[in-house]
Amino acid sequence: MKNVLITGGAGFIGSNYVRLALQTHLDWNVVVFDKLTYAGNPDNLTDIAKDFKGRYSFVRGDIADREAVFGAVQDNNIDIIINFAADTHVDRSLMEPGAFITTDVYGTFVLLEAAKEFKVSRYHQISTDEVYGDIDEPNRSREEDRLHGSSPYSASKAGGDLMCLAYFRSFNVPVTITRGTNNIGPYQYPEKVVPVFVTNAIDNLPLPMYGDGRQMRDYQYVLDHCEGIDVVVNKGVPGEVYNVGSGVETRNIDVAHAILGLLGKPHSLIQPITDRPGHDRRYAIDNSKVRALGWTPSHTFAQAIEKTVKWYVDNEWWWRKIKTGEYLDYYRKQYAGREVSAK
Ligand code: NAD
Ligand code: DAU
């Protein structure tokens, strides 16, 4: 059996990955290590705790806490560390950058120290295409491109990536990194654009569209991303970075139209608002390196958005209780007074 520490496993992508890993790796024991911030949600793991009793356990802890991390790695005799834990929302990083530096840079350093001390066989870092900054058409970001983060979030993630590569070069820690594009699918906290738009549209509330809505992102289905991560964890070469994404970009305005079309709601729900400061115009990646390991995405954008919308329609129990209290305070702070008239 292999003992695998999955940090940030109570979040959106982490919980989807934990489910996939336990289904596909029958020789894995998984320990989820998570601080349970506002984005960490035990509901994301309820079925896993039931279905995989015996091969799954949970530790509440902070990746920036050396004692807690070292204790979890030592006590569970960990062979592999996969780090999903991060502060992840660009807009929150513009409001409170400090937490991003603590978790995404310092927390990564603490995990790397544990990987080095306990000689794990693999340390895998979940990173993002945002570290490249935006890129003009028709170019695509490649793994060797320079890092050029535009927000405190992407700069912190870039710092984490550089620390991982330094621990490979200086200390031979067997590190791999994946840089994923925008994920959509089940259990995404309703602060990211797709769950904000879908849950607002269900309730006939405005869809807040930043700027002209022509920014482009590579929206991939979360399970495609998880499969790409898994291929790299198992077949990737230490010291290497792999982009993971569909390779197809969609404008935000077209995402909104697709959601409203699927829900049968009027396009008049789209509410233009003032833009995000430093807003990256276009992300686009070259995914040929991960494809060469045998990975290929299974969902088109149309399939991914349809499955995603259906999940939110079918799982109001999950998101309605989130959209209360702290969330409403955040929403007001983030969006109040930004409305502009449509052109
Ligand atoms: P999320 O915000 O849904 O979840 C983050 C998880 O990390 C939560 O469970 C939270 O409790 C936990 N966490 C935060 N700080 C922690 C700390 N100090 N110690 C321990 N746990 C902590 O995030 P997500 O969208 O699932 O993203 C997961 C990873 O994937 C992140 O590293 C993110 O940068 C990366 N990523 C995300 C996307 C995307 O589209 N969401 C795309 C590419 C890469
Ligand atoms: O590219 C990968 C990254 O994708 C991940 O590393 C991040 O963790 C994840 O948050 C995401 O970052 P983005 O900033 O691209 O995602 P977000 O959902 O916040 O925004 C997507 C696009 O939609 C972006 O162009 C801004 C726009 N937007 C966003 C929100 C929240 C809106 O128009 N309205 C909104 O209300």
PDB file of N, CA, C and O and ligand atoms in Angstrom, residues 13 86-91 100 126-131 151 153-154 157 179-184 188-197 200 207-211 213-220 250-253 255 271 273-276 279-283 330-331 334-335 338, ligand 2:
ATOM      1  N   ILE A  13     -11.217  21.156  -6.383  1.00  0.00           N
ATOM      2  CA  ILE A  13     -10.495  20.195  -7.224  1.00  0.00           C
ATOM      3  C   ILE A  13      -9.963  19.058  -6.355  1.00  0.00           C
ATOM      4  O   ILE A  13     -10.011  17.882  -6.747  1.00  0.00           O
ATOM      5  N   ALA A  86      -4.405  25.892  -1.121  1.00  0.00           N
ATOM      6  CA  ALA A  86      -4.020  27.242  -1.527  1.00  0.00           C
ATOM      7  C   ALA A  86      -5.176  28.180  -1.239  1.00  0.00           C
ATOM      8  O   ALA A  86      -6.327  27.749  -1.108  1.00  0.00           O
ATOM      9  N   ASP A  87      -4.854  29.448  -1.135  1.00  0.00           N
ATOM     10  CA  ASP A  87      -5.879  30.468  -1.294  1.00  0.00           C
ATOM     11  C   ASP A  87      -5.958  30.681  -2.795  1.00  0.00           C
ATOM     12  O   ASP A  87      -4.928  30.827  -3.460  1.00  0.00           O
ATOM     13  N   THR A  88      -7.193  30.682  -3.356  1.00  0.00           N
ATOM     14  CA  THR A  88      -7.310  30.472  -4.805  1.00  0.00           C
ATOM     15  C   THR A  88      -8.065  31.539  -5.589  1.00  0.00           C
ATOM     16  O   THR A  88      -8.106  31.455  -6.811  1.00  0.00           O
ATOM     17  N   HIS A  89      -8.686  32.499  -4.907  1.00  0.00           N
ATOM     18  CA  HIS A  89      -9.537  33.411  -5.691  1.00  0.00           C
ATOM     19  C   HIS A  89      -8.847  34.760  -5.935  1.00  0.00           C
ATOM     20  O   HIS A  89      -8.496  35.475  -4.994  1.00  0.00           O
ATOM     21  N   VAL A  90      -8.683  35.091  -7.197  1.00  0.00           N
ATOM     22  CA  VAL A  90      -7.972  36.316  -7.597  1.00  0.00           C
ATOM     23  C   VAL A  90      -8.574  37.551  -6.931  1.00  0.00           C
ATOM     24  O   VAL A  90      -7.849  38.404  -6.393  1.00  0.00           O
ATOM     25  N   ASP A  91      -9.907  37.659  -6.929  1.00  0.00           N
ATOM     26  CA  ASP A  91     -10.540  38.865  -6.361  1.00  0.00           C
ATOM     27  C   ASP A  91     -10.248  38.999  -4.864  1.00  0.00           C
ATOM     28  O   ASP A  91     -10.023  40.094  -4.362  1.00  0.00           O
ATOM     29  N   PHE A 100      -2.477  34.834   0.995  1.00  0.00           N
ATOM     30  CA  PHE A 100      -2.011  34.118  -0.200  1.00  0.00           C
ATOM     31  C   PHE A 100      -0.512  33.832  -0.104  1.00  0.00           C
ATOM     32  O   PHE A 100      -0.042  32.765  -0.499  1.00  0.00           O
ATOM     33  N   ILE A 126       0.120  21.398  -7.308  1.00  0.00           N
ATOM     34  CA  ILE A 126      -0.937  21.820  -8.229  1.00  0.00           C
ATOM     35  C   ILE A 126      -0.771  23.318  -8.453  1.00  0.00           C
ATOM     36  O   ILE A 126      -0.943  24.119  -7.533  1.00  0.00           O
ATOM     37  N   SER A 127      -0.425  23.691  -9.662  1.00  0.00           N
ATOM     38  CA  SER A 127      -0.275  25.105  -9.974  1.00  0.00           C
ATOM     39  C   SER A 127      -1.267  25.500 -11.073  1.00  0.00           C
ATOM     40  O   SER A 127      -2.220  24.767 -11.353  1.00  0.00           O
ATOM     41  N   THR A 128      -1.033  26.655 -11.659  1.00  0.00           N
ATOM     42  CA  THR A 128      -2.053  27.287 -12.498  1.00  0.00           C
ATOM     43  C   THR A 128      -1.441  27.944 -13.731  1.00  0.00           C
ATOM     44  O   THR A 128      -0.303  28.433 -13.669  1.00  0.00           O
ATOM     45  N   ASP A 129      -2.232  28.013 -14.789  1.00  0.00           N
ATOM     46  CA  ASP A 129      -1.749  28.723 -15.996  1.00  0.00           C
ATOM     47  C   ASP A 129      -1.653  30.233 -15.756  1.00  0.00           C
ATOM     48  O   ASP A 129      -1.064  30.951 -16.570  1.00  0.00           O
ATOM     49  N   GLU A 130      -2.225  30.708 -14.636  1.00  0.00           N
ATOM     50  CA  GLU A 130      -2.156  32.150 -14.368  1.00  0.00           C
ATOM     51  C   GLU A 130      -0.727  32.620 -14.119  1.00  0.00           C
ATOM     52  O   GLU A 130      -0.449  33.818 -14.210  1.00  0.00           O
ATOM     53  N   VAL A 131       0.183  31.697 -13.792  1.00  0.00           N
ATOM     54  CA  VAL A 131       1.571  32.126 -13.515  1.00  0.00           C
ATOM     55  C   VAL A 131       2.242  32.692 -14.769  1.00  0.00           C
ATOM     56  O   VAL A 131       3.213  33.440 -14.667  1.00  0.00           O
ATOM     57  N   SER A 151      -1.576  39.152 -10.509  1.00  0.00           N
ATOM     58  CA  SER A 151      -2.297  39.411  -9.254  1.00  0.00           C
ATOM     59  C   SER A 151      -1.487  38.839  -8.094  1.00  0.00           C
ATOM     60  O   SER A 151      -0.604  37.993  -8.309  1.00  0.00           O
ATOM     61  N   TYR A 153      -2.485  36.634  -6.178  1.00  0.00           N
ATOM     62  CA  TYR A 153      -2.688  35.174  -6.258  1.00  0.00           C
ATOM     63  C   TYR A 153      -1.680  34.543  -7.212  1.00  0.00           C
ATOM     64  O   TYR A 153      -0.952  33.611  -6.837  1.00  0.00           O
ATOM     65  N   SER A 154      -1.612  35.037  -8.443  1.00  0.00           N
ATOM     66  CA  SER A 154      -0.744  34.353  -9.420  1.00  0.00           C
ATOM     67  C   SER A 154       0.731  34.534  -9.075  1.00  0.00           C
ATOM     68  O   SER A 154       1.543  33.620  -9.304  1.00  0.00           O
ATOM     69  N   LYS A 157       1.412  31.916  -6.433  1.00  0.00           N
ATOM     70  CA  LYS A 157       1.516  30.577  -7.035  1.00  0.00           C
ATOM     71  C   LYS A 157       2.856  30.439  -7.776  1.00  0.00           C
ATOM     72  O   LYS A 157       3.487  29.375  -7.733  1.00  0.00           O
ATOM     73  N   ARG A 179       0.324  22.767 -14.232  1.00  0.00           N
ATOM     74  CA  ARG A 179      -0.286  24.110 -14.315  1.00  0.00           C
ATOM     75  C   ARG A 179      -1.610  23.975 -15.046  1.00  0.00           C
ATOM     76  O   ARG A 179      -1.655  23.838 -16.272  1.00  0.00           O
ATOM     77  N   GLY A 180      -2.686  23.963 -14.251  1.00  0.00           N
ATOM     78  CA  GLY A 180      -4.018  23.735 -14.811  1.00  0.00           C
ATOM     79  C   GLY A 180      -4.689  25.029 -15.235  1.00  0.00           C
ATOM     80  O   GLY A 180      -4.403  26.109 -14.716  1.00  0.00           O
ATOM     81  N   THR A 181      -5.617  24.902 -16.185  1.00  0.00           N
ATOM     82  CA  THR A 181      -6.443  26.041 -16.602  1.00  0.00           C
ATOM     83  C   THR A 181      -7.702  26.064 -15.734  1.00  0.00           C
ATOM     84  O   THR A 181      -7.854  25.248 -14.816  1.00  0.00           O
ATOM     85  N   ASN A 182      -8.630  26.987 -16.029  1.00  0.00           N
ATOM     86  CA  ASN A 182      -9.852  27.144 -15.209  1.00  0.00           C
ATOM     87  C   ASN A 182     -10.688  25.873 -15.182  1.00  0.00           C
ATOM     88  O   ASN A 182     -11.069  25.359 -16.233  1.00  0.00           O
ATOM     89  N   ASN A 183     -10.982  25.404 -13.974  1.00  0.00           N
ATOM     90  CA  ASN A 183     -11.812  24.207 -13.819  1.00  0.00           C
ATOM     91  C   ASN A 183     -13.274  24.584 -13.618  1.00  0.00           C
ATOM     92  O   ASN A 183     -13.573  25.590 -12.956  1.00  0.00           O
ATOM     93  N   ILE A 184     -14.164  23.734 -14.122  1.00  0.00           N
ATOM     94  CA  ILE A 184     -15.590  23.862 -13.797  1.00  0.00           C
ATOM     95  C   ILE A 184     -16.126  22.469 -13.472  1.00  0.00           C
ATOM     96  O   ILE A 184     -15.563  21.472 -13.923  1.00  0.00           O
ATOM     97  N   GLN A 188     -17.673  23.436  -6.799  1.00  0.00           N
ATOM     98  CA  GLN A 188     -16.859  24.660  -6.877  1.00  0.00           C
ATOM     99  C   GLN A 188     -17.542  25.763  -6.072  1.00  0.00           C
ATOM    100  O   GLN A 188     -18.716  26.092  -6.302  1.00  0.00           O
ATOM    101  N   TYR A 189     -16.809  26.348  -5.158  1.00  0.00           N
ATOM    102  CA  TYR A 189     -17.340  27.390  -4.265  1.00  0.00           C
ATOM    103  C   TYR A 189     -17.884  28.550  -5.116  1.00  0.00           C
ATOM    104  O   TYR A 189     -17.193  29.013  -6.047  1.00  0.00           O
ATOM    105  N   PRO A 190     -19.078  29.045  -4.787  1.00  0.00           N
ATOM    106  CA  PRO A 190     -19.714  30.040  -5.665  1.00  0.00           C
ATOM    107  C   PRO A 190     -19.141  31.456  -5.533  1.00  0.00           C
ATOM    108  O   PRO A 190     -19.874  32.423  -5.298  1.00  0.00           O
ATOM    109  N   GLU A 191     -17.814  31.545  -5.732  1.00  0.00           N
ATOM    110  CA  GLU A 191     -17.137  32.843  -5.864  1.00  0.00           C
ATOM    111  C   GLU A 191     -16.495  32.918  -7.249  1.00  0.00           C
ATOM    112  O   GLU A 191     -16.247  33.997  -7.763  1.00  0.00           O
ATOM    113  N   LYS A 192     -16.200  31.750  -7.863  1.00  0.00           N
ATOM    114  CA  LYS A 192     -15.611  31.704  -9.196  1.00  0.00           C
ATOM    115  C   LYS A 192     -16.730  31.918 -10.208  1.00  0.00           C
ATOM    116  O   LYS A 192     -17.902  31.664  -9.925  1.00  0.00           O
ATOM    117  N   VAL A 193     -16.350  32.342 -11.420  1.00  0.00           N
ATOM    118  CA  VAL A 193     -17.367  32.880 -12.322  1.00  0.00           C
ATOM    119  C   VAL A 193     -18.491  31.898 -12.649  1.00  0.00           C
ATOM    120  O   VAL A 193     -19.671  32.281 -12.638  1.00  0.00           O
ATOM    121  N   VAL A 194     -18.173  30.641 -12.933  1.00  0.00           N
ATOM    122  CA  VAL A 194     -19.245  29.732 -13.391  1.00  0.00           C
ATOM    123  C   VAL A 194     -20.267  29.454 -12.284  1.00  0.00           C
ATOM    124  O   VAL A 194     -21.470  29.638 -12.500  1.00  0.00           O
ATOM    125  N   PRO A 195     -19.841  29.062 -11.064  1.00  0.00           N
ATOM    126  CA  PRO A 195     -20.882  28.863 -10.046  1.00  0.00           C
ATOM    127  C   PRO A 195     -21.596  30.153  -9.630  1.00  0.00           C
ATOM    128  O   PRO A 195     -22.771  30.099  -9.237  1.00  0.00           O
ATOM    129  N   VAL A 196     -20.917  31.319  -9.727  1.00  0.00           N
ATOM    130  CA  VAL A 196     -21.641  32.577  -9.452  1.00  0.00           C
ATOM    131  C   VAL A 196     -22.744  32.737 -10.496  1.00  0.00           C
ATOM    132  O   VAL A 196     -23.917  32.977 -10.164  1.00  0.00           O
ATOM    133  N   PHE A 197     -22.389  32.579 -11.761  1.00  0.00           N
ATOM    134  CA  PHE A 197     -23.383  32.798 -12.827  1.00  0.00           C
ATOM    135  C   PHE A 197     -24.523  31.768 -12.743  1.00  0.00           C
ATOM    136  O   PHE A 197     -25.690  32.116 -12.880  1.00  0.00           O
ATOM    137  N   ASN A 200     -26.701  32.324  -9.510  1.00  0.00           N
ATOM    138  CA  ASN A 200     -27.470  33.565  -9.639  1.00  0.00           C
ATOM    139  C   ASN A 200     -28.587  33.399 -10.670  1.00  0.00           C
ATOM    140  O   ASN A 200     -29.726  33.826 -10.446  1.00  0.00           O
ATOM    141  N   LEU A 207     -26.075  38.481 -13.456  1.00  0.00           N
ATOM    142  CA  LEU A 207     -24.775  37.825 -13.661  1.00  0.00           C
ATOM    143  C   LEU A 207     -23.733  38.938 -13.807  1.00  0.00           C
ATOM    144  O   LEU A 207     -23.733  39.641 -14.822  1.00  0.00           O
ATOM    145  N   PRO A 208     -22.877  39.159 -12.786  1.00  0.00           N
ATOM    146  CA  PRO A 208     -21.928  40.289 -12.849  1.00  0.00           C
ATOM    147  C   PRO A 208     -20.795  40.015 -13.838  1.00  0.00           C
ATOM    148  O   PRO A 208     -19.937  39.175 -13.587  1.00  0.00           O
ATOM    149  N   MET A 209     -20.789  40.747 -14.950  1.00  0.00           N
ATOM    150  CA  MET A 209     -19.821  40.514 -16.028  1.00  0.00           C
ATOM    151  C   MET A 209     -18.743  41.594 -15.984  1.00  0.00           C
ATOM    152  O   MET A 209     -19.038  42.774 -16.158  1.00  0.00           O
ATOM    153  N   TYR A 210     -17.507  41.188 -15.731  1.00  0.00           N
ATOM    154  CA  TYR A 210     -16.420  42.160 -15.620  1.00  0.00           C
ATOM    155  C   TYR A 210     -16.065  42.736 -16.996  1.00  0.00           C
ATOM    156  O   TYR A 210     -15.858  41.977 -17.962  1.00  0.00           O
ATOM    157  N   GLY A 211     -15.942  44.070 -17.045  1.00  0.00           N
ATOM    158  CA  GLY A 211     -15.458  44.722 -18.267  1.00  0.00           C
ATOM    159  C   GLY A 211     -16.334  44.397 -19.460  1.00  0.00           C
ATOM    160  O   GLY A 211     -17.558  44.378 -19.366  1.00  0.00           O
ATOM    161  N   GLY A 213     -16.436  41.545 -21.084  1.00  0.00           N
ATOM    162  CA  GLY A 213     -16.822  40.129 -21.172  1.00  0.00           C
ATOM    163  C   GLY A 213     -16.081  39.358 -22.251  1.00  0.00           C
ATOM    164  O   GLY A 213     -16.397  38.205 -22.522  1.00  0.00           O
ATOM    165  N   ARG A 214     -15.093  40.017 -22.859  1.00  0.00           N
ATOM    166  CA  ARG A 214     -14.394  39.324 -23.955  1.00  0.00           C
ATOM    167  C   ARG A 214     -13.092  38.674 -23.500  1.00  0.00           C
ATOM    168  O   ARG A 214     -12.310  38.202 -24.324  1.00  0.00           O
ATOM    169  N   GLN A 215     -12.851  38.655 -22.187  1.00  0.00           N
ATOM    170  CA  GLN A 215     -11.673  37.933 -21.690  1.00  0.00           C
ATOM    171  C   GLN A 215     -11.874  36.441 -21.970  1.00  0.00           C
ATOM    172  O   GLN A 215     -13.002  35.946 -21.942  1.00  0.00           O
ATOM    173  N   MET A 216     -10.776  35.759 -22.209  1.00  0.00           N
ATOM    174  CA  MET A 216     -10.893  34.342 -22.570  1.00  0.00           C
ATOM    175  C   MET A 216     -10.174  33.463 -21.561  1.00  0.00           C
ATOM    176  O   MET A 216      -9.085  33.804 -21.105  1.00  0.00           O
ATOM    177  N   ARG A 217     -10.793  32.329 -21.266  1.00  0.00           N
ATOM    178  CA  ARG A 217     -10.195  31.341 -20.383  1.00  0.00           C
ATOM    179  C   ARG A 217     -10.388  29.963 -21.023  1.00  0.00           C
ATOM    180  O   ARG A 217     -11.323  29.747 -21.793  1.00  0.00           O
ATOM    181  N   ASP A 218      -9.516  29.045 -20.650  1.00  0.00           N
ATOM    182  CA  ASP A 218      -9.643  27.647 -21.082  1.00  0.00           C
ATOM    183  C   ASP A 218     -10.404  26.926 -19.967  1.00  0.00           C
ATOM    184  O   ASP A 218      -9.808  26.529 -18.961  1.00  0.00           O
ATOM    185  N   TYR A 219     -11.731  26.837 -20.109  1.00  0.00           N
ATOM    186  CA  TYR A 219     -12.566  26.215 -19.078  1.00  0.00           C
ATOM    187  C   TYR A 219     -12.596  24.703 -19.300  1.00  0.00           C
ATOM    188  O   TYR A 219     -13.181  24.235 -20.274  1.00  0.00           O
ATOM    189  N   GLN A 220     -11.954  23.954 -18.385  1.00  0.00           N
ATOM    190  CA  GLN A 220     -11.912  22.500 -18.539  1.00  0.00           C
ATOM    191  C   GLN A 220     -12.761  21.838 -17.448  1.00  0.00           C
ATOM    192  O   GLN A 220     -12.918  22.384 -16.339  1.00  0.00           O
ATOM    193  N   THR A 250     -12.677  30.069 -24.313  1.00  0.00           N
ATOM    194  CA  THR A 250     -14.047  30.578 -24.482  1.00  0.00           C
ATOM    195  C   THR A 250     -14.125  31.951 -23.814  1.00  0.00           C
ATOM    196  O   THR A 250     -13.580  32.150 -22.739  1.00  0.00           O
ATOM    197  N   ARG A 251     -14.833  32.892 -24.475  1.00  0.00           N
ATOM    198  CA  ARG A 251     -15.001  34.228 -23.886  1.00  0.00           C
ATOM    199  C   ARG A 251     -16.031  34.154 -22.745  1.00  0.00           C
ATOM    200  O   ARG A 251     -16.998  33.386 -22.822  1.00  0.00           O
ATOM    201  N   ASN A 252     -15.837  35.004 -21.735  1.00  0.00           N
ATOM    202  CA  ASN A 252     -16.757  34.989 -20.586  1.00  0.00           C
ATOM    203  C   ASN A 252     -18.203  35.264 -21.016  1.00  0.00           C
ATOM    204  O   ASN A 252     -19.142  34.684 -20.462  1.00  0.00           O
ATOM    205  N   ILE A 253     -18.370  36.148 -21.986  1.00  0.00           N
ATOM    206  CA  ILE A 253     -19.736  36.468 -22.441  1.00  0.00           C
ATOM    207  C   ILE A 253     -20.393  35.228 -23.043  1.00  0.00           C
ATOM    208  O   ILE A 253     -21.588  34.980 -22.870  1.00  0.00           O
ATOM    209  N   VAL A 255     -19.657  32.148 -22.148  1.00  0.00           N
ATOM    210  CA  VAL A 255     -19.953  31.268 -21.006  1.00  0.00           C
ATOM    211  C   VAL A 255     -21.325  31.655 -20.434  1.00  0.00           C
ATOM    212  O   VAL A 255     -22.184  30.794 -20.181  1.00  0.00           O
ATOM    213  N   GLN A 271     -25.291  41.547 -16.233  1.00  0.00           N
ATOM    214  CA  GLN A 271     -25.092  42.911 -15.702  1.00  0.00           C
ATOM    215  C   GLN A 271     -23.622  43.310 -15.843  1.00  0.00           C
ATOM    216  O   GLN A 271     -22.765  42.805 -15.102  1.00  0.00           O
ATOM    217  N   ILE A 273     -20.309  45.120 -15.114  1.00  0.00           N
ATOM    218  CA  ILE A 273     -19.803  45.845 -13.946  1.00  0.00           C
ATOM    219  C   ILE A 273     -18.357  46.272 -14.208  1.00  0.00           C
ATOM    220  O   ILE A 273     -17.736  45.795 -15.165  1.00  0.00           O
ATOM    221  N   THR A 274     -17.839  47.154 -13.360  1.00  0.00           N
ATOM    222  CA  THR A 274     -16.472  47.640 -13.590  1.00  0.00           C
ATOM    223  C   THR A 274     -15.494  46.470 -13.519  1.00  0.00           C
ATOM    224  O   THR A 274     -15.716  45.496 -12.805  1.00  0.00           O
ATOM    225  N   ASP A 275     -14.424  46.613 -14.249  1.00  0.00           N
ATOM    226  CA  ASP A 275     -13.498  45.500 -14.438  1.00  0.00           C
ATOM    227  C   ASP A 275     -12.678  45.215 -13.177  1.00  0.00           C
ATOM    228  O   ASP A 275     -12.522  46.081 -12.309  1.00  0.00           O
ATOM    229  N   ARG A 276     -12.119  44.008 -13.130  1.00  0.00           N
ATOM    230  CA  ARG A 276     -11.159  43.603 -12.087  1.00  0.00           C
ATOM    231  C   ARG A 276      -9.840  44.332 -12.364  1.00  0.00           C
ATOM    232  O   ARG A 276      -9.362  44.309 -13.506  1.00  0.00           O
ATOM    233  N   HIS A 279      -6.814  42.853 -14.690  1.00  0.00           N
ATOM    234  CA  HIS A 279      -7.489  41.679 -15.268  1.00  0.00           C
ATOM    235  C   HIS A 279      -6.733  41.120 -16.484  1.00  0.00           C
ATOM    236  O   HIS A 279      -6.543  41.814 -17.478  1.00  0.00           O
ATOM    237  N   ASP A 280      -6.339  39.853 -16.408  1.00  0.00           N
ATOM    238  CA  ASP A 280      -5.675  39.204 -17.543  1.00  0.00           C
ATOM    239  C   ASP A 280      -6.687  38.958 -18.661  1.00  0.00           C
ATOM    240  O   ASP A 280      -7.780  38.457 -18.421  1.00  0.00           O
ATOM    241  N   ARG A 281      -6.277  39.291 -19.885  1.00  0.00           N
ATOM    242  CA  ARG A 281      -7.188  39.249 -21.024  1.00  0.00           C
ATOM    243  C   ARG A 281      -7.421  37.821 -21.537  1.00  0.00           C
ATOM    244  O   ARG A 281      -8.541  37.409 -21.778  1.00  0.00           O
ATOM    245  N   ARG A 282      -6.344  37.119 -21.694  1.00  0.00           N
ATOM    246  CA  ARG A 282      -6.480  35.770 -22.303  1.00  0.00           C
ATOM    247  C   ARG A 282      -5.443  34.819 -21.724  1.00  0.00           C
ATOM    248  O   ARG A 282      -4.269  35.168 -21.640  1.00  0.00           O
ATOM    249  N   TYR A 283      -5.913  33.640 -21.295  1.00  0.00           N
ATOM    250  CA  TYR A 283      -4.996  32.541 -20.978  1.00  0.00           C
ATOM    251  C   TYR A 283      -5.190  31.471 -22.047  1.00  0.00           C
ATOM    252  O   TYR A 283      -6.328  31.168 -22.428  1.00  0.00           O
ATOM    253  N   TYR A 330     -19.101  38.895   1.817  1.00  0.00           N
ATOM    254  CA  TYR A 330     -18.086  38.946   0.757  1.00  0.00           C
ATOM    255  C   TYR A 330     -18.716  39.461  -0.538  1.00  0.00           C
ATOM    256  O   TYR A 330     -18.155  40.330  -1.220  1.00  0.00           O
ATOM    257  N   TYR A 331     -19.876  38.930  -0.880  1.00  0.00           N
ATOM    258  CA  TYR A 331     -20.518  39.267  -2.164  1.00  0.00           C
ATOM    259  C   TYR A 331     -20.806  40.772  -2.233  1.00  0.00           C
ATOM    260  O   TYR A 331     -20.546  41.420  -3.243  1.00  0.00           O
ATOM    261  N   GLN A 334     -17.580  42.742  -2.604  1.00  0.00           N
ATOM    262  CA  GLN A 334     -16.986  42.508  -3.922  1.00  0.00           C
ATOM    263  C   GLN A 334     -17.760  43.220  -5.036  1.00  0.00           C
ATOM    264  O   GLN A 334     -17.152  43.767  -5.957  1.00  0.00           O
ATOM    265  N   TYR A 335     -19.084  43.207  -4.977  1.00  0.00           N
ATOM    266  CA  TYR A 335     -19.870  43.610  -6.145  1.00  0.00           C
ATOM    267  C   TYR A 335     -20.669  44.914  -5.981  1.00  0.00           C
ATOM    268  O   TYR A 335     -21.037  45.511  -6.999  1.00  0.00           O
ATOM    269  N   ARG A 338     -20.703  48.457  -8.348  1.00  0.00           N
ATOM    270  CA  ARG A 338     -19.857  48.331  -9.546  1.00  0.00           C
ATOM    271  C   ARG A 338     -20.671  48.287 -10.848  1.00  0.00           C
ATOM    272  O   ARG A 338     -20.101  48.148 -11.925  1.00  0.00           O
TER     273      ARG A 338
HETATM  274  O1  DAU B   2      -6.562  29.911 -14.821  1.00  0.00           O
HETATM  275  C1  DAU B   2      -6.626  29.111 -13.658  1.00  0.00           C
HETATM  276  C2  DAU B   2      -7.216  29.941 -12.538  1.00  0.00           C
HETATM  277  O2  DAU B   2      -8.604  30.061 -12.825  1.00  0.00           O
HETATM  278  C3  DAU B   2      -7.016  29.339 -11.151  1.00  0.00           C
HETATM  279  O3  DAU B   2      -5.646  29.305 -10.858  1.00  0.00           O
HETATM  280  C4  DAU B   2      -7.741  30.162 -10.081  1.00  0.00           C
HETATM  281  O4  DAU B   2      -7.641  29.535  -8.824  1.00  0.00           O
HETATM  282  C5  DAU B   2      -9.200  30.274 -10.472  1.00  0.00           C
HETATM  283  O5  DAU B   2      -9.842  31.143  -9.566  1.00  0.00           O
HETATM  284  C6  DAU B   2      -9.332  30.821 -11.894  1.00  0.00           C
HETATM  285  O6  DAU B   2      -8.929  32.217 -11.959  1.00  0.00           O
HETATM  286  P1  DAU B   2      -9.766  33.275 -12.819  1.00  0.00           P
HETATM  287  O7  DAU B   2      -9.515  34.623 -12.291  1.00  0.00           O
HETATM  288  O8  DAU B   2      -9.588  33.037 -14.278  1.00  0.00           O
HETATM  289  O9  DAU B   2     -11.254  32.744 -12.440  1.00  0.00           O
HETATM  290  P2  DAU B   2     -12.592  33.518 -12.043  1.00  0.00           P
HETATM  291  O10 DAU B   2     -13.655  32.485 -12.019  1.00  0.00           O
HETATM  292  O11 DAU B   2     -12.439  34.395 -10.874  1.00  0.00           O
HETATM  293  O12 DAU B   2     -12.816  34.439 -13.321  1.00  0.00           O
HETATM  294  C7  DAU B   2     -12.909  33.883 -14.619  1.00  0.00           C
HETATM  295  C8  DAU B   2     -13.189  35.008 -15.600  1.00  0.00           C
HETATM  296  O13 DAU B   2     -14.503  35.546 -15.349  1.00  0.00           O
HETATM  297  C9  DAU B   2     -12.232  36.170 -15.460  1.00  0.00           C
HETATM  298  O14 DAU B   2     -11.984  36.705 -16.756  1.00  0.00           O
HETATM  299  C10 DAU B   2     -13.000  37.182 -14.596  1.00  0.00           C
HETATM  300  C11 DAU B   2     -14.444  36.946 -14.995  1.00  0.00           C
HETATM  301  N1  DAU B   2     -15.457  37.146 -13.934  1.00  0.00           N
HETATM  302  C12 DAU B   2     -15.230  36.555 -12.719  1.00  0.00           C
HETATM  303  C13 DAU B   2     -16.157  36.672 -11.708  1.00  0.00           C
HETATM  304  C14 DAU B   2     -15.938  36.035 -10.359  1.00  0.00           C
HETATM  305  C15 DAU B   2     -16.599  37.857 -14.186  1.00  0.00           C
HETATM  306  O15 DAU B   2     -16.807  38.379 -15.312  1.00  0.00           O
HETATM  307  N2  DAU B   2     -17.518  37.990 -13.183  1.00  0.00           N
HETATM  308  C16 DAU B   2     -17.346  37.419 -11.949  1.00  0.00           C
HETATM  309  O16 DAU B   2     -18.251  37.599 -11.068  1.00  0.00           O
END
